[in-house]
Structures are given as structure tokens and as C-alpha cells.
Amino acid sequence: MTEPTSPVLLHAHDVTIGYHGRDIVNRLSIDIERGQFTALLGPNGCGKSTLLRALAGLLAPKSGAISLEGQPIAQLSRKQMARRLSFLPQIPRAPDDITVRDLVEQGRYPHRRALAPWSAADRAACTEALELTHMVALAERPLAALSGGQRQRAWLAMTLAQSADILLLDEPTTYLDMAHQLELLALLRRLVDERGKTILAVLHDINQAGQFADKLALLSDGEITSMGPPADVITAEVVRTVFHVEGMVLVNPMAPCPLFLPRTAVSSIDAAGDDTT
């Protein structure tokens, strides 16, 4: 009899992560479930990017363990990880004279052998990635000739061309205007619903996260303070505690999710006072 597949695809247990002797993430545990869109939110400097890099296998925890489908990621080679997990950092880097097409083709590295000819699967993956991100018309342009938003879409296309089942995205809506933010988030939602992708993305807009993600994970001071469906996480009390913003939560009249309406920021003195009571 075949054992049922665990819903948990990527798992971090009791991990502590830091730089230069300073702990950024403290004994944190998190489960990323298969075929779900999880949004990671929190104030600046709380450890979101640090956690994402550790989950991608680019930063070794000081303690604790991270596993991919039950296998410690420390036992996987970089190429093995890249076939299963794609990571888009907050500030990706490439030569300015590289064209969009050449950049997207870099995403096929995990699937190709040295000096091997391009396969039909390679070409199809790159074409589809350009189409999904609406970058076909810009494919021959160098990155230096693109706007910030166009560059972001080019990098996302490279990530999609990698054909990994798991996407870790650090602020993918950076540099995008509102229309393109919504377009990108809708694309991520389709990748989950129609293609079974598993996505963990760092986002800043809690209402956009609540509209498109299955789960929200709120990070504060290196710890997960709240995680679950948007309706459970987006509450006035939780937002005040994590973001130090006063407001109210309504039912979104345009989508089956909560809508947070900010009123004012809580002063640092008030916030500190609350922490000590």
C-alpha cells in the first residue's frame, strides 16, 4: 500500500539563523504546505529575507534543521535543490548588457548537462515563462534598457523557466505599479491553482496578501507570531502587535477575505509600553 504524501513540502524546525554573531531568526519553526500560496509578512528588519535564504539552502542555520520532502537540504547539492526549488532574491544581479531572453535561459541551468544541445523542453519552458510574464516583446532588450518593473518581470520569467515546483520569492512586487502588482499576484495564484506550484512570497501589502494567499505567516523579531488563513491572521489586534498600526478590519466587499483599514501608527513609546505590561 502506498503511503500518503505529506502535505508539508518544506519544513523548518527550531532554526536559529544569524550573521556576524547576531541572531536574526530565533528558534523558528514553519511548515510550507504543498500546493499552497503562503505570504510572509512583517516589519522591516524582522528576518523575512534571512528566513527565505535559509529555506532556499543559501544560508546555513546556526541550529535547527530544514528539510525538503523529509530530506535535510544540507544533503542536497545546489543543482538538486535548483531542480525542485526556485529562489528569487530581493535584489537579483546580472550584467546590464544581458538580454531578457538570455537571462530567462539561465533558468534552465539545473536541467541541462554541460555542452548539451537545447531540448524542446528547454525552449518550451523559456517561451512559456516569457508569455506568462508578458515579456515576449522585450525578449531581445538588454536589462539596462528596461524600467524597474520590467526588470522585475524579467527576473520572474527566469524563475518560472526553472520549472521548479516550489517558488521562494522575496518581494516580487517591488518596483511594480499597482496594476502590475495585481497582475503578478493573480499569476502566482493561477500557478498554484492550475499547476500545483507551492509558493512562499515575502509581501508588504497585507490586504493584497489576504486577497491572493492561502495562508499568511507574520514574522516579528525573528519569530512567527501568527500563521493561518487570512481571516484568522488579519485582525486589528494582530496588526497592531506586529506592525504597530491602529485600524479596523472589515469584510472585503469585492473578495472573500478580510480588509484592514489603517487609521494611525502607534507611537514607539506606546508600543514599548505595551510590550512591558
Tab-separated table of C-alpha atoms in Angstrom:
chain	number	residue	atom	x	y	z
A	1	MET	CA	0.000	0.000	0.000
A	2	THR	CA	1.400	3.427	-0.966
A	3	GLU	CA	1.994	5.790	1.919
A	4	PRO	CA	0.055	9.059	1.640
A	5	THR	CA	2.140	12.040	0.607
A	6	SER	CA	2.747	14.508	3.426
A	7	PRO	CA	1.102	17.894	2.873
A	8	VAL	CA	4.258	19.551	4.221
A	9	LEU	CA	6.742	20.119	1.415
A	10	LEU	CA	9.277	22.431	3.064
A	11	HIS	CA	9.848	22.304	6.812
A	12	ALA	CA	11.999	24.327	9.198
A	13	HIS	CA	12.282	23.109	12.768
A	14	ASP	CA	13.595	25.228	15.620
A	15	VAL	CA	16.040	27.120	13.382
A	16	THR	CA	18.246	29.949	14.570
A	17	ILE	CA	19.849	31.999	11.804
A	18	GLY	CA	22.159	34.949	12.059
A	19	TYR	CA	25.106	36.942	10.759
A	20	HIS	CA	28.340	38.056	12.407
A	21	GLY	CA	27.397	36.725	15.827
A	22	ARG	CA	23.920	38.279	15.837
A	23	ASP	CA	20.810	36.097	15.708
A	24	ILE	CA	18.177	37.352	13.245
A	25	VAL	CA	15.784	34.386	13.396
A	26	ASN	CA	15.328	32.730	16.769
A	27	ARG	CA	14.308	29.061	17.158
A	28	LEU	CA	11.675	29.407	14.453
A	29	SER	CA	9.563	26.565	13.056
A	30	ILE	CA	7.407	26.773	9.947
A	31	ASP	CA	5.697	24.331	7.571
A	32	ILE	CA	5.134	25.243	3.923
A	33	GLU	CA	2.366	23.049	2.583
A	34	ARG	CA	2.267	21.526	-0.858
A	35	GLY	CA	0.172	23.339	-3.456
A	36	GLN	CA	-0.447	26.455	-1.367
A	37	PHE	CA	0.417	30.126	-1.651
A	38	THR	CA	1.871	31.352	1.641
A	39	ALA	CA	2.656	35.039	2.139
A	40	LEU	CA	5.374	36.015	4.619
A	41	LEU	CA	4.868	39.475	6.131
A	42	GLY	CA	6.391	41.563	8.882
A	43	PRO	CA	8.081	44.878	9.633
A	44	ASN	CA	11.407	45.813	8.084
A	45	GLY	CA	14.368	44.010	9.595
A	46	CYS	CA	12.338	41.241	11.219
A	47	GLY	CA	14.150	38.414	9.374
A	48	LYS	CA	11.934	37.676	6.351
A	49	SER	CA	14.736	37.679	3.766
A	50	THR	CA	17.052	35.820	6.128
A	51	LEU	CA	14.482	33.067	6.592
A	52	LEU	CA	13.837	32.832	2.848
A	53	ARG	CA	17.554	32.463	2.092
A	54	ALA	CA	17.870	29.697	4.672
A	55	LEU	CA	14.861	27.849	3.245
A	56	ALA	CA	16.480	28.116	-0.204
A	57	GLY	CA	19.624	26.475	1.125
A	58	LEU	CA	21.756	29.606	0.681
A	59	LEU	CA	22.295	30.266	4.384
A	60	ALA	CA	23.004	27.508	6.883
A	61	PRO	CA	21.172	27.778	10.223
A	62	LYS	CA	23.275	28.004	13.357
A	63	SER	CA	20.971	25.389	14.880
A	64	GLY	CA	17.825	23.507	13.967
A	65	ALA	CA	17.031	21.750	10.690
A	66	ILE	CA	15.416	22.454	7.308
A	67	SER	CA	14.062	19.628	5.161
A	68	LEU	CA	12.534	19.304	1.712
A	69	GLU	CA	10.023	16.461	1.472
A	70	GLY	CA	11.575	14.945	4.584
A	71	GLN	CA	15.172	15.130	3.327
A	72	PRO	CA	17.619	17.536	5.014
A	73	ILE	CA	18.511	20.205	2.472
A	74	ALA	CA	22.106	20.101	3.685
A	75	GLN	CA	22.331	16.698	1.974
A	76	LEU	CA	21.213	18.064	-1.406
A	77	SER	CA	23.560	19.534	-3.997
A	78	ARG	CA	22.934	23.020	-5.372
A	79	LYS	CA	21.702	21.520	-8.650
A	80	GLN	CA	19.375	19.070	-6.882
A	81	MET	CA	17.877	21.946	-4.913
A	82	ALA	CA	17.501	24.098	-8.032
A	83	ARG	CA	15.510	21.401	-9.821
A	84	ARG	CA	12.941	21.404	-7.048
A	85	LEU	CA	13.089	24.919	-5.633
A	86	SER	CA	13.493	28.298	-7.310
A	87	PHE	CA	14.544	31.386	-5.338
A	88	LEU	CA	14.175	34.997	-6.476
A	89	PRO	CA	16.085	37.354	-4.146
A	90	GLN	CA	15.035	40.860	-3.292
A	91	ILE	CA	17.835	42.438	-5.358
A	92	PRO	CA	18.912	39.974	-8.074
A	93	ARG	CA	22.037	40.788	-10.049
A	94	ALA	CA	23.142	40.174	-13.645
A	95	PRO	CA	25.237	42.051	-16.245
A	96	ASP	CA	23.297	45.041	-17.601
A	97	ASP	CA	24.047	44.039	-21.193
A	98	ILE	CA	22.421	40.608	-20.864
A	99	THR	CA	19.181	40.374	-22.823
A	100	VAL	CA	15.899	39.291	-21.315
A	101	ARG	CA	15.951	36.088	-23.364
A	102	ASP	CA	19.493	35.225	-22.239
A	103	LEU	CA	18.521	35.892	-18.628
A	104	VAL	CA	15.452	33.665	-18.859
A	105	GLU	CA	17.532	30.909	-20.428
A	106	GLN	CA	19.753	30.938	-17.325
A	107	GLY	CA	16.779	29.420	-15.517
A	108	ARG	CA	17.280	26.165	-17.408
A	109	TYR	CA	20.722	25.552	-15.864
A	110	PRO	CA	19.530	22.890	-13.354
A	111	HIS	CA	18.050	20.771	-16.149
A	112	ARG	CA	20.941	20.850	-18.633
A	113	ARG	CA	24.213	18.987	-18.935
A	114	ALA	CA	27.404	20.801	-19.887
A	115	LEU	CA	27.628	21.399	-23.659
A	116	ALA	CA	24.341	19.556	-24.224
A	117	PRO	CA	22.147	20.977	-27.025
A	118	TRP	CA	18.962	22.780	-26.163
A	119	SER	CA	15.984	20.461	-25.901
A	120	ALA	CA	12.391	21.081	-26.900
A	121	ALA	CA	11.544	21.175	-23.178
A	122	ASP	CA	14.132	23.930	-22.604
A	123	ARG	CA	12.765	26.056	-25.416
A	124	ALA	CA	9.150	25.495	-24.376
A	125	ALA	CA	9.861	26.418	-20.748
A	126	CYS	CA	11.530	29.701	-21.745
A	127	THR	CA	8.807	30.627	-24.215
A	128	GLU	CA	6.092	29.925	-21.670
A	129	ALA	CA	7.890	31.949	-18.987
A	130	LEU	CA	8.155	34.957	-21.317
A	131	GLU	CA	4.486	34.651	-22.245
A	132	LEU	CA	3.272	34.318	-18.651
A	133	THR	CA	5.147	37.477	-17.632
A	134	HIS	CA	4.216	39.427	-20.812
A	135	MET	CA	7.881	39.836	-21.732
A	136	VAL	CA	7.863	38.358	-25.263
A	137	ALA	CA	8.030	41.791	-26.914
A	138	LEU	CA	11.008	42.730	-24.730
A	139	ALA	CA	12.915	39.458	-25.093
A	140	GLU	CA	15.777	40.929	-27.120
A	141	ARG	CA	16.196	44.037	-24.975
A	142	PRO	CA	19.135	44.313	-22.522
A	143	LEU	CA	18.247	44.616	-18.846
A	144	ALA	CA	19.818	48.089	-18.760
A	145	ALA	CA	17.157	49.339	-21.196
A	146	LEU	CA	14.242	48.231	-19.009
A	147	SER	CA	12.289	50.002	-16.309
A	148	GLY	CA	12.430	48.673	-12.756
A	149	GLY	CA	9.104	46.926	-13.166
A	150	GLN	CA	10.117	45.347	-16.469
A	151	ARG	CA	13.326	44.070	-14.902
A	152	GLN	CA	11.342	42.515	-12.084
A	153	ARG	CA	9.136	40.700	-14.588
A	154	ALA	CA	12.238	39.510	-16.489
A	155	TRP	CA	13.664	38.012	-13.302
A	156	LEU	CA	10.348	36.353	-12.532
A	157	ALA	CA	10.372	34.875	-16.046
A	158	MET	CA	13.799	33.386	-15.366
A	159	THR	CA	12.458	31.926	-12.114
A	160	LEU	CA	9.482	30.367	-13.916
A	161	ALA	CA	11.719	28.935	-16.655
A	162	GLN	CA	13.451	26.919	-13.950
A	163	SER	CA	10.271	24.760	-13.789
A	164	ALA	CA	10.648	24.094	-10.057
A	165	ASP	CA	7.642	23.009	-8.016
A	166	ILE	CA	8.484	25.438	-5.188
A	167	LEU	CA	8.924	29.174	-5.672
A	168	LEU	CA	10.502	31.319	-2.954
A	169	LEU	CA	10.048	34.974	-3.879
A	170	ASP	CA	11.483	37.871	-1.893
A	171	GLU	CA	9.296	40.928	-2.503
A	172	PRO	CA	8.322	40.040	-6.097
A	173	THR	CA	6.056	43.105	-6.393
A	174	THR	CA	8.944	45.549	-5.814
A	175	TYR	CA	9.130	48.289	-8.493
A	176	LEU	CA	5.755	47.278	-9.945
A	177	ASP	CA	2.885	49.742	-10.207
A	178	MET	CA	-0.496	48.757	-8.785
A	179	ALA	CA	-1.814	47.204	-11.987
A	180	HIS	CA	1.276	45.050	-12.460
A	181	GLN	CA	1.307	44.082	-8.772
A	182	LEU	CA	-2.225	42.718	-9.088
A	183	GLU	CA	-1.363	41.038	-12.386
A	184	LEU	CA	1.666	39.317	-10.873
A	185	LEU	CA	-0.215	38.169	-7.769
A	186	ALA	CA	-3.012	36.816	-9.948
A	187	LEU	CA	-0.384	34.916	-11.951
A	188	LEU	CA	1.038	33.395	-8.756
A	189	ARG	CA	-2.485	32.417	-7.726
A	190	ARG	CA	-3.001	30.665	-11.088
A	191	LEU	CA	0.317	28.841	-10.804
A	192	VAL	CA	-0.895	27.372	-7.523
A	193	ASP	CA	-4.455	26.606	-8.610
A	194	GLU	CA	-3.798	25.365	-12.138
A	195	ARG	CA	-0.275	23.932	-11.970
A	196	GLY	CA	0.063	22.823	-8.374
A	197	LYS	CA	3.004	25.097	-7.567
A	198	THR	CA	3.946	25.791	-3.961
A	199	ILE	CA	4.759	29.446	-3.320
A	200	LEU	CA	6.236	31.311	-0.373
A	201	ALA	CA	6.494	35.036	-1.079
A	202	VAL	CA	7.562	37.977	1.042
A	203	LEU	CA	4.934	40.698	0.598
A	204	HIS	CA	4.375	44.089	2.225
A	205	ASP	CA	0.711	44.791	1.481
A	206	ILE	CA	-1.342	42.807	3.986
A	207	ASN	CA	-4.572	43.314	2.045
A	208	GLN	CA	-3.056	42.031	-1.211
A	209	ALA	CA	-1.653	39.073	0.719
A	210	GLY	CA	-5.043	38.363	2.230
A	211	GLN	CA	-6.705	38.502	-1.172
A	212	PHE	CA	-4.356	36.144	-3.023
A	213	ALA	CA	-2.625	33.873	-0.489
A	214	ASP	CA	-3.982	30.744	1.171
A	215	LYS	CA	-2.040	31.411	4.357
A	216	LEU	CA	-0.272	34.318	5.965
A	217	ALA	CA	2.775	33.996	8.207
A	218	LEU	CA	3.586	37.097	10.260
A	219	LEU	CA	7.182	37.447	11.402
A	220	SER	CA	8.230	39.782	14.208
A	221	ASP	CA	11.607	39.989	15.939
A	222	GLY	CA	12.750	36.762	14.296
A	223	GLU	CA	9.729	34.699	15.357
A	224	ILE	CA	6.465	33.627	13.736
A	225	THR	CA	3.817	35.426	15.770
A	226	SER	CA	0.764	34.353	13.782
A	227	MET	CA	0.143	31.935	10.912
A	228	GLY	CA	-3.012	30.685	9.253
A	229	PRO	CA	-5.764	31.635	6.800
A	230	PRO	CA	-6.141	35.390	6.209
A	231	ALA	CA	-9.391	35.551	8.186
A	232	ASP	CA	-7.586	34.222	11.266
A	233	VAL	CA	-4.473	36.360	10.902
A	234	ILE	CA	-5.759	39.742	9.757
A	235	THR	CA	-7.237	41.100	12.966
A	236	ALA	CA	-6.894	44.566	14.450
A	237	GLU	CA	-5.071	43.172	17.470
A	238	VAL	CA	-2.567	41.140	15.439
A	239	VAL	CA	-1.789	44.019	13.070
A	240	ARG	CA	-1.337	46.402	15.996
A	241	THR	CA	1.034	43.987	17.740
A	242	VAL	CA	3.156	43.167	14.682
A	243	PHE	CA	3.093	46.400	12.665
A	244	HIS	CA	2.240	48.963	15.380
A	245	VAL	CA	-0.648	50.306	13.331
A	246	GLU	CA	-4.132	51.028	14.648
A	247	GLY	CA	-7.106	50.289	12.422
A	248	MET	CA	-10.151	48.172	11.853
A	249	VAL	CA	-10.947	45.028	9.884
A	250	LEU	CA	-13.942	44.767	7.559
A	251	VAL	CA	-15.189	42.071	5.231
A	252	ASN	CA	-13.828	42.855	1.780
A	253	PRO	CA	-16.894	43.572	-0.387
A	254	MET	CA	-15.020	42.502	-3.542
A	255	ALA	CA	-13.368	39.284	-2.341
A	256	PRO	CA	-13.928	36.588	0.322
A	257	CYS	CA	-11.201	37.910	2.617
A	258	PRO	CA	-10.728	40.465	5.397
A	259	LEU	CA	-9.811	44.071	4.631
A	260	PHE	CA	-7.651	46.065	7.039
A	261	LEU	CA	-8.223	49.824	7.129
A	262	PRO	CA	-5.342	51.632	8.857
A	263	ARG	CA	-6.067	54.648	10.997
A	264	THR	CA	-2.801	55.701	12.595
A	265	ALA	CA	0.607	54.393	13.570
A	266	VAL	CA	1.128	53.520	17.206
A	267	SER	CA	3.954	55.654	18.615
A	268	SER	CA	7.161	53.894	19.586
A	269	ILE	CA	6.551	54.974	23.197
A	270	ASP	CA	3.081	53.397	23.209
A	271	ALA	CA	4.397	50.255	21.543
A	272	ALA	CA	7.215	49.927	24.070
A	273	GLY	CA	4.751	50.478	26.882
A	274	ASP	CA	2.517	47.723	25.595
A	275	ASP	CA	5.455	45.317	25.436
A	276	THR	CA	6.265	45.803	29.081
A	277	THR	CA	2.759	45.343	30.511
